[in-house]
CSV table of C-alpha atoms and ligand atoms in Angstrom, one decimal:
chain,number,residue,atom,x,y,z
A,1,MET,CA,-0.1,0.2,-0.1
A,2,ARG,CA,1.3,3.7,-0.9
A,3,LEU,CA,0.7,5.5,2.0
A,4,PRO,CA,2.1,8.0,4.1
A,5,ARG,CA,3.7,7.0,6.8
A,6,VAL,CA,4.6,8.8,11.1
A,7,HIS,CA,7.8,8.6,11.6
A,8,ILE,CA,8.3,9.0,15.6
A,9,ASP,CA,11.9,8.7,16.3
A,10,THR,CA,12.0,7.0,20.2
A,11,GLU,CA,15.9,7.9,21.2
A,12,SER,CA,14.5,11.9,20.6
A,13,LEU,CA,11.2,11.8,22.4
A,14,ILE,CA,13.3,10.3,25.2
A,15,ALA,CA,16.4,12.2,24.4
A,16,ASN,CA,13.6,15.6,24.6
A,17,TYR,CA,11.8,13.8,28.7
A,18,ARG,CA,15.4,13.8,30.0
A,19,THR,CA,16.0,17.6,28.9
A,20,MET,CA,13.1,18.5,30.2
A,21,GLN,CA,13.8,17.0,33.8
A,22,GLY,CA,16.9,18.5,33.7
A,23,LEU,CA,15.7,21.9,32.4
A,24,ALA,CA,13.3,21.3,35.8
A,25,PRO,CA,15.6,19.3,38.3
A,26,ALA,CA,13.9,20.1,41.3
A,27,SER,CA,9.9,18.9,39.7
A,28,VAL,CA,8.9,16.0,39.0
A,29,CYS,CA,8.7,15.9,34.9
A,30,GLY,CA,4.8,15.0,33.8
A,31,ALA,CA,4.3,14.0,30.3
A,32,VAL,CA,1.4,15.0,29.2
A,33,VAL,CA,-0.5,12.6,26.7
A,34,LYS,CA,-3.8,14.2,25.7
A,35,ALA,CA,-5.2,13.5,22.2
A,36,ASN,CA,-3.3,11.0,21.5
A,37,ALA,CA,0.0,11.9,22.5
A,38,TYR,CA,-0.5,14.5,20.4
A,39,GLY,CA,-1.1,13.0,17.6
A,40,LEU,CA,1.9,10.6,17.8
A,41,GLY,CA,-0.1,7.5,19.2
A,42,VAL,CA,-0.6,6.3,23.2
A,43,THR,CA,0.6,3.4,22.4
A,44,PRO,CA,3.8,4.0,21.4
A,45,VAL,CA,4.5,7.0,23.3
A,46,VAL,CA,2.8,6.0,26.7
A,47,PRO,CA,5.5,3.1,27.6
A,48,LEU,CA,8.7,4.4,26.1
A,49,LEU,CA,7.8,7.8,28.9
A,50,ALA,CA,7.2,5.3,31.4
A,51,GLY,CA,10.4,3.0,31.1
A,52,ALA,CA,12.3,6.8,31.0
A,53,GLY,CA,10.9,6.9,34.5
A,54,CYS,CA,8.2,8.8,34.2
A,55,SER,CA,5.9,8.4,37.3
A,56,LEU,CA,2.6,11.0,36.3
A,57,PHE,CA,1.2,11.2,33.0
A,58,TYR,CA,-1.6,13.8,32.8
A,59,VAL,CA,-4.6,13.7,29.9
A,60,ALA,CA,-7.8,15.4,29.2
A,61,SER,CA,-10.3,12.9,29.4
A,62,LEU,CA,-11.3,10.1,31.4
A,63,ASP,CA,-11.6,7.9,28.4
A,64,GLU,CA,-7.8,8.9,27.7
A,65,GLY,CA,-7.1,8.1,31.7
A,66,VAL,CA,-8.4,4.8,31.6
A,67,ALA,CA,-6.4,3.4,27.8
A,68,VAL,CA,-3.2,4.5,29.0
A,69,ARG,CA,-3.6,2.9,32.8
A,70,ARG,CA,-3.9,-0.3,30.9
A,71,LEU,CA,-1.1,0.7,28.7
A,72,LEU,CA,0.9,0.9,31.4
A,73,GLN,CA,-0.8,-1.8,33.3
A,74,ASP,CA,-0.2,-4.1,30.0
A,75,HIS,CA,4.2,-3.0,30.1
A,76,GLY,CA,4.0,-3.8,34.0
A,77,PHE,CA,4.3,0.1,34.9
A,78,LEU,CA,1.8,-0.3,37.6
A,79,THR,CA,2.9,2.6,39.7
A,80,PRO,CA,3.0,6.0,37.4
A,81,GLU,CA,-0.1,8.1,38.4
A,82,ILE,CA,-2.4,9.3,35.9
A,83,VAL,CA,-4.3,13.4,36.0
A,84,VAL,CA,-7.2,13.7,34.2
A,85,PHE,CA,-7.9,17.6,33.1
A,86,HIS,CA,-11.5,17.7,32.2
A,87,GLY,CA,-12.6,16.9,36.1
A,88,TYR,CA,-15.4,14.8,36.0
A,89,LEU,CA,-19.4,13.8,35.6
A,90,ALA,CA,-20.6,12.1,38.9
A,91,GLU,CA,-21.4,9.2,37.3
A,92,GLU,CA,-18.2,8.8,36.2
A,93,ILE,CA,-16.4,8.4,40.2
A,94,PRO,CA,-16.5,5.0,40.3
A,95,VAL,CA,-14.3,4.4,37.1
A,96,TYR,CA,-11.5,6.6,38.8
A,97,LYS,CA,-11.4,5.2,41.7
A,98,GLN,CA,-11.7,1.6,39.7
A,99,HIS,CA,-8.4,2.8,38.1
A,100,GLY,CA,-6.8,5.6,40.8
A,101,ILE,CA,-7.4,8.1,38.3
A,102,ILE,CA,-7.5,11.6,40.0
A,103,PRO,CA,-9.3,14.4,38.1
A,104,VAL,CA,-8.3,18.2,38.1
A,105,LEU,CA,-11.4,19.7,40.4
A,106,LYS,CA,-12.1,23.6,38.7
A,107,THR,CA,-15.5,24.6,39.5
A,108,PRO,CA,-16.6,25.0,43.3
A,109,GLN,CA,-19.4,22.3,43.0
A,110,ALA,CA,-16.8,19.4,41.8
A,111,LEU,CA,-14.8,20.5,44.5
A,112,SER,CA,-17.8,20.0,47.6
A,113,SER,CA,-18.8,16.8,45.9
A,114,TRP,CA,-15.7,15.2,45.6
A,115,PHE,CA,-14.7,16.0,48.7
A,116,SER,CA,-17.8,15.2,50.4
A,117,GLY,CA,-17.0,11.6,49.0
A,118,ASP,CA,-14.0,8.5,50.5
A,119,TYR,CA,-12.9,8.9,46.7
A,120,GLY,CA,-9.7,9.6,46.7
A,121,PRO,CA,-7.2,12.8,46.0
A,122,ALA,CA,-7.4,15.2,43.2
A,123,VAL,CA,-5.4,18.5,41.8
A,124,VAL,CA,-7.2,21.4,42.4
A,125,GLU,CA,-7.3,24.1,39.3
A,126,TRP,CA,-6.6,27.8,40.4
A,127,ASP,CA,-7.5,30.6,37.3
A,128,THR,CA,-4.7,33.2,38.0
A,129,GLY,CA,-5.4,34.9,34.3
A,130,MET,CA,-5.8,32.8,31.7
A,131,HIS,CA,-9.7,33.2,32.4
A,132,ARG,CA,-10.6,30.0,30.5
A,133,CYS,CA,-11.1,27.5,32.9
A,134,GLY,CA,-10.4,26.8,37.0
A,135,LEU,CA,-11.2,28.5,40.5
A,136,PRO,CA,-11.1,32.3,41.1
A,137,PRO,CA,-7.9,33.1,43.4
A,138,ALA,CA,-10.8,34.9,45.7
A,139,LEU,CA,-12.1,30.9,47.0
A,140,ALA,CA,-8.1,30.1,48.3
A,141,GLU,CA,-8.6,31.2,51.7
A,142,GLU,CA,-12.4,29.3,52.2
A,143,VAL,CA,-10.6,25.4,50.2
A,144,SER,CA,-7.6,25.7,52.4
A,145,ARG,CA,-9.8,24.4,55.1
A,146,LEU,CA,-10.4,21.2,53.1
A,147,ASP,CA,-8.5,17.8,53.8
A,148,PRO,CA,-4.9,18.4,52.9
A,149,LYS,CA,-4.4,14.8,52.5
A,150,ARG,CA,-6.7,14.7,49.9
A,151,LEU,CA,-5.0,17.4,48.0
A,152,HIS,CA,-2.5,15.9,45.1
A,153,HIS,CA,-1.2,18.8,44.3
A,154,ILE,CA,-3.1,22.6,43.5
A,155,MET,CA,-2.4,23.8,40.1
A,156,THR,CA,-2.9,27.0,37.4
A,157,HIS,CA,-1.8,27.5,33.9
A,158,LEU,CA,-0.1,29.8,32.5
A,159,ALA,CA,-1.4,31.8,28.8
A,160,ALA,CA,1.8,33.7,27.5
A,161,ALA,CA,4.4,31.6,28.4
A,162,ASP,CA,5.8,30.9,25.1
A,163,ASP,CA,6.3,34.6,24.6
A,164,PRO,CA,8.9,35.6,27.8
A,165,ASP,CA,8.3,39.1,27.5
A,166,HIS,CA,4.8,38.9,28.3
A,167,PRO,CA,3.6,40.7,31.7
A,168,LEU,CA,0.6,38.6,31.7
A,169,ASN,CA,4.1,35.3,33.1
A,170,ALA,CA,4.6,36.8,36.3
A,171,GLU,CA,1.1,38.4,37.5
A,172,GLN,CA,0.0,34.6,37.0
A,173,LYS,CA,3.1,33.4,39.3
A,174,GLU,CA,2.6,36.2,42.1
A,175,CYS,CA,-1.2,35.3,42.3
A,176,PHE,CA,-0.3,31.7,42.0
A,177,GLU,CA,2.7,32.3,44.9
A,178,GLY,CA,0.2,34.3,46.6
A,179,ILE,CA,-3.1,31.3,46.3
A,180,ALA,CA,0.2,28.0,47.3
A,181,ARG,CA,0.8,30.2,50.4
A,182,LEU,CA,-2.5,29.5,52.1
A,183,PHE,CA,-2.1,25.6,51.6
A,184,PRO,CA,2.3,25.3,53.0
A,185,HIS,CA,1.6,21.6,52.6
A,186,ALA,CA,0.2,21.0,49.3
A,187,PRO,CA,2.4,20.4,45.8
A,188,THR,CA,2.3,22.5,43.0
A,189,SER,CA,2.1,22.5,39.7
A,190,MET,CA,3.1,25.7,37.6
A,191,GLY,CA,5.0,25.6,34.0
A,192,ALA,CA,3.9,23.2,31.0
A,193,SER,CA,7.0,23.2,28.6
A,194,HIS,CA,7.5,27.2,27.4
A,195,GLY,CA,6.9,28.0,31.5
A,196,VAL,CA,9.6,25.5,32.1
A,197,LEU,CA,11.8,27.7,29.6
A,198,LEU,CA,11.0,30.5,31.7
A,199,GLY,CA,13.0,29.4,34.8
A,200,PRO,CA,12.6,27.3,38.5
A,201,GLU,CA,10.4,30.1,39.6
A,202,TYR,CA,7.5,28.9,37.2
A,203,HIS,CA,7.9,25.2,37.8
A,204,GLY,CA,6.8,23.9,41.1
A,205,THR,CA,6.8,20.5,42.2
A,206,TYR,CA,5.0,19.4,39.6
A,207,VAL,CA,6.0,20.1,35.4
A,208,ARG,CA,3.7,19.6,32.8
A,209,ILE,CA,5.2,18.3,30.4
A,210,GLY,CA,3.6,18.4,26.8
A,211,ILE,CA,4.5,20.0,22.8
A,212,ALA,CA,8.3,20.0,24.4
A,213,LEU,CA,8.8,16.3,24.6
A,214,TYR,CA,7.7,15.6,20.9
A,215,GLY,CA,9.5,17.7,19.3
A,216,GLY,CA,7.9,21.2,19.4
A,217,VAL,CA,9.4,24.0,21.1
A,218,ALA,CA,13.1,25.4,19.7
A,219,HIS,CA,15.5,24.9,22.2
A,220,PRO,CA,19.1,23.8,21.1
A,221,ASP,CA,18.7,20.9,23.4
A,222,LEU,CA,16.1,19.7,22.3
A,223,ARG,CA,15.3,17.6,19.3
A,224,PRO,CA,12.7,16.8,16.2
A,225,VAL,CA,11.0,13.6,17.1
A,226,VAL,CA,8.2,13.9,14.1
A,227,GLN,CA,8.6,13.4,9.7
A,228,VAL,CA,6.0,12.1,7.7
A,229,ARG,CA,7.3,10.2,4.8
A,230,ALA,CA,5.0,10.2,1.7
A,231,PRO,CA,4.5,7.8,-1.0
A,232,ILE,CA,5.4,9.4,-4.8
A,233,LEU,CA,2.7,8.5,-6.7
A,234,GLU,CA,3.5,10.2,-10.3
A,235,VAL,CA,5.4,12.8,-12.1
A,236,ARG,CA,4.6,15.0,-15.2
A,237,SER,CA,5.5,17.8,-17.3
A,238,ILE,CA,4.2,20.9,-17.4
A,239,ALA,CA,4.3,23.9,-19.5
A,240,ALA,CA,4.8,27.4,-18.7
A,241,GLY,CA,1.7,28.8,-18.7
A,242,GLU,CA,-0.2,25.0,-17.6
A,243,SER,CA,-1.7,25.3,-13.7
A,244,VAL,CA,-1.1,22.5,-11.4
A,245,GLY,CA,-4.5,22.0,-8.6
A,246,TYR,CA,-7.4,22.9,-8.0
A,247,GLY,CA,-8.7,26.8,-8.4
A,248,ALA,CA,-5.3,26.6,-10.9
A,249,SER,CA,-4.2,28.7,-7.8
A,250,TYR,CA,-0.2,27.8,-9.3
A,251,VAL,CA,1.0,29.0,-13.2
A,252,ALA,CA,3.8,27.5,-14.5
A,253,PRO,CA,6.2,30.3,-15.1
A,254,CYS,CA,8.0,28.1,-17.2
A,255,PRO,CA,8.5,24.3,-18.1
A,256,ARG,CA,8.4,22.5,-15.4
A,257,GLN,CA,8.5,19.0,-13.8
A,258,ILE,CA,5.7,18.3,-11.0
A,259,MET,CA,5.0,15.1,-8.3
A,260,THR,CA,2.3,14.2,-7.0
A,261,VAL,CA,2.8,12.4,-3.3
A,262,GLY,CA,0.2,10.9,-1.3
A,263,PHE,CA,0.1,12.3,1.7
A,264,GLY,CA,-3.0,15.5,2.1
A,265,TYR,CA,-5.8,17.1,3.9
A,266,ALA,CA,-7.3,14.4,4.6
A,267,ASP,CA,-4.5,12.4,6.4
A,268,GLY,CA,-2.9,16.3,8.2
A,269,TYR,CA,-1.0,17.7,6.2
A,270,LEU,CA,-3.3,21.4,6.2
A,271,ARG,CA,-4.9,23.0,3.1
A,272,SER,CA,-2.5,26.5,4.1
A,273,PHE,CA,0.2,24.3,2.9
A,274,SER,CA,-1.2,25.2,-0.3
A,275,ASN,CA,1.3,27.2,-2.3
A,276,VAL,CA,3.9,27.9,0.5
A,277,GLY,CA,4.9,24.0,1.7
A,278,GLN,CA,7.2,22.0,1.0
A,279,ALA,CA,9.1,18.5,1.5
A,280,LEU,CA,12.4,17.1,1.3
A,281,ILE,CA,14.5,14.4,-0.7
A,282,GLN,CA,17.5,12.7,0.2
A,283,ALA,CA,19.7,11.5,-2.7
A,284,LYS,CA,22.2,8.6,-1.5
A,285,ASP,CA,25.3,9.9,-1.1
A,286,GLY,CA,23.2,12.4,1.4
A,287,THR,CA,22.3,15.6,-0.2
A,288,CYS,CA,18.4,16.8,0.5
A,289,PHE,CA,17.1,19.0,-2.5
A,290,ASP,CA,13.7,21.1,-1.1
A,291,LEU,CA,10.8,20.5,-3.1
A,292,PRO,CA,8.2,23.4,-2.7
A,293,VAL,CA,4.7,22.8,-2.9
A,294,VAL,CA,2.7,24.2,-5.8
A,295,GLY,CA,-0.7,24.4,-6.3
A,296,ARG,CA,-3.3,23.3,-3.5
A,297,VAL,CA,-3.0,20.4,-1.5
A,298,SER,CA,-5.8,18.1,-2.1
A,299,MET,CA,-7.5,15.4,-0.2
A,300,ASP,CA,-4.9,12.8,-0.5
A,301,VAL,CA,-2.3,13.9,-2.3
A,302,THR,CA,-0.1,17.1,-2.5
A,303,THR,CA,1.9,18.2,-5.7
A,304,LEU,CA,5.3,19.3,-5.8
A,305,ASP,CA,8.0,21.3,-8.0
A,306,VAL,CA,10.6,18.6,-8.2
A,307,SER,CA,12.6,20.5,-11.5
A,308,ASP,CA,16.3,20.6,-9.7
A,309,LEU,CA,16.2,17.3,-8.9
A,310,SER,CA,18.3,15.1,-11.6
A,311,ALA,CA,17.2,12.4,-13.1
A,312,SER,CA,19.1,9.8,-11.2
A,313,VAL,CA,17.9,10.8,-8.2
A,314,MET,CA,14.5,11.2,-9.3
A,315,SER,CA,14.4,7.5,-10.3
A,316,GLU,CA,16.1,5.7,-6.9
A,317,ALA,CA,13.6,7.9,-5.2
A,318,HIS,CA,10.3,6.4,-3.7
A,319,GLU,CA,9.3,8.9,-1.0
A,320,VAL,CA,10.3,12.2,0.1
A,321,VAL,CA,10.1,13.3,3.7
A,322,PHE,CA,7.6,16.3,5.2
A,323,TYR,CA,9.0,18.1,8.1
A,324,HIS,CA,12.3,17.2,8.3
A,325,PRO,CA,15.1,18.6,10.6
A,326,HIS,CA,16.9,20.4,7.5
A,327,GLN,CA,14.0,22.1,6.9
A,328,GLY,CA,13.2,23.4,10.8
A,329,GLY,CA,11.1,20.4,11.3
A,330,ILE,CA,6.9,20.5,12.0
A,331,ILE,CA,8.0,24.5,14.4
A,332,ASP,CA,9.3,26.0,10.7
A,333,ALA,CA,6.3,24.0,8.9
A,334,ALA,CA,4.1,25.5,11.4
A,335,HIS,CA,5.5,29.3,10.9
A,336,ARG,CA,4.5,28.9,7.0
A,337,ALA,CA,1.1,27.2,7.8
A,338,GLY,CA,0.5,30.0,9.4
A,339,THR,CA,-0.7,27.9,12.7
A,340,ILE,CA,1.4,26.7,15.8
A,341,PRO,CA,2.8,23.2,16.0
A,342,TYR,CA,0.4,21.4,18.5
A,343,GLU,CA,-1.7,21.9,15.1
A,344,LEU,CA,0.2,20.1,12.9
A,345,LEU,CA,0.6,16.8,14.8
A,346,THR,CA,-2.5,16.9,17.1
A,347,GLY,CA,-4.3,16.6,12.9
A,348,LEU,CA,-1.8,13.8,11.9
A,349,LYS,CA,-5.0,10.9,11.3
A,350,PRO,CA,-5.2,8.0,14.4
A,351,THR,CA,-5.2,6.0,10.9
A,352,LEU,CA,-1.8,6.7,9.1
A,353,ALA,CA,0.9,3.5,9.6
A,354,ARG,CA,3.3,4.9,12.5
A,355,TRP,CA,7.5,4.1,11.7
A,356,VAL,CA,8.6,4.0,15.7
A,357,GLY,CA,12.5,3.5,16.2
A,358,VAL,CA,15.3,4.7,15.9
A,359,GLU,CA,15.7,7.9,13.0
A,360,GLY,CA,18.8,7.0,10.6
A,361,ARG,CA,19.2,4.1,11.5
B,1,PLP,C1,-2.2,19.8,27.3
B,1,PLP,C2,-1.7,21.0,28.6
B,1,PLP,C3,-0.3,21.5,28.7
B,1,PLP,C4,0.4,21.1,28.2
B,1,PLP,O1,1.2,21.8,27.6
B,1,PLP,P1,2.7,22.0,26.9
B,1,PLP,O2,2.5,23.6,26.1
B,1,PLP,O3,1.9,21.0,24.9
B,1,PLP,O4,3.4,21.7,27.0
B,1,PLP,C5,-0.1,21.3,30.2
B,1,PLP,N1,-1.1,22.0,31.3
B,1,PLP,C6,-2.4,21.8,30.7
B,1,PLP,C7,-3.7,22.1,31.8
B,1,PLP,C8,-2.8,21.9,30.1
B,1,PLP,O5,-3.5,21.2,29.0
């Protein structure tokens, strides 16, 4: 079958986990694996991270939490903790208990009903300025009178951590520090990937690392993890003045060679890569050739300008690479498409084949 394949470099994933742990040495480095590990797939990612020593996993929903619990058990990891960001519905409480999963409580109602029963520890989220979810700081005094043994940790989420100069960072930190003073015995959690890079005062007892693990944060010690390899379906010549693809959005200025490859928006290659994306072919001798996307990205195929490729490179190639590190990986690709690495990764369809191993070996 000639289908695109998501390549996941296990060595780089684990190296990124260790790098983030090294950047937050005083914290426990929790791995965020919501949205099927940001599109990479929990099945390979969770056991790899657990094997690298990760003892805390964050997911969005209870379903994801149960899937991660089963996966960990299947691989013999019996002790990691699992935290669900979305909190709980009353009917889900038995499932939380059964699987030993920890909810994040973020409304007064959730808090009072969880703490009125015998349900184990919970995380309490505070809204320090993102205004998306979390309890208002005004409730901190009242909440601090709850049984501290039932509090796994208190957390908050930074809204602008990817912009180190943003004044909201320090405002949120100071607000959270004020709350934390009322919970002298509670562990804390503030930084996600970008928060860790802001410095130790933005970390807390637990850091919650997602995108940095998967290669979506620019940092000299973090490595790319994901590429997509797409099959070459055909190559054709077009004359000057002829167009390529839907809407005839690309018109050849001179005779061109056009390659059609099997990776389109149904697979997760955003349509906004039309006429701005690029792929890469690596010749046997290691030389890399940039192949610009010409015309619109279609549902299952994308067209590339391969006019600069020699006949010999062309004849030995059978696939092209998207998001190659030489082209800046998912970080530069996201810029080109006007989006963020998170959206590129989570858009990769679960049905795509995955290749999991050490790239280049
Ligand atoms: C998704 C999420 C994270 C992980 O963020 P990254 O930027 O991917 O590291 C951390 N905390 C919360 C509350 C989240 O929703």
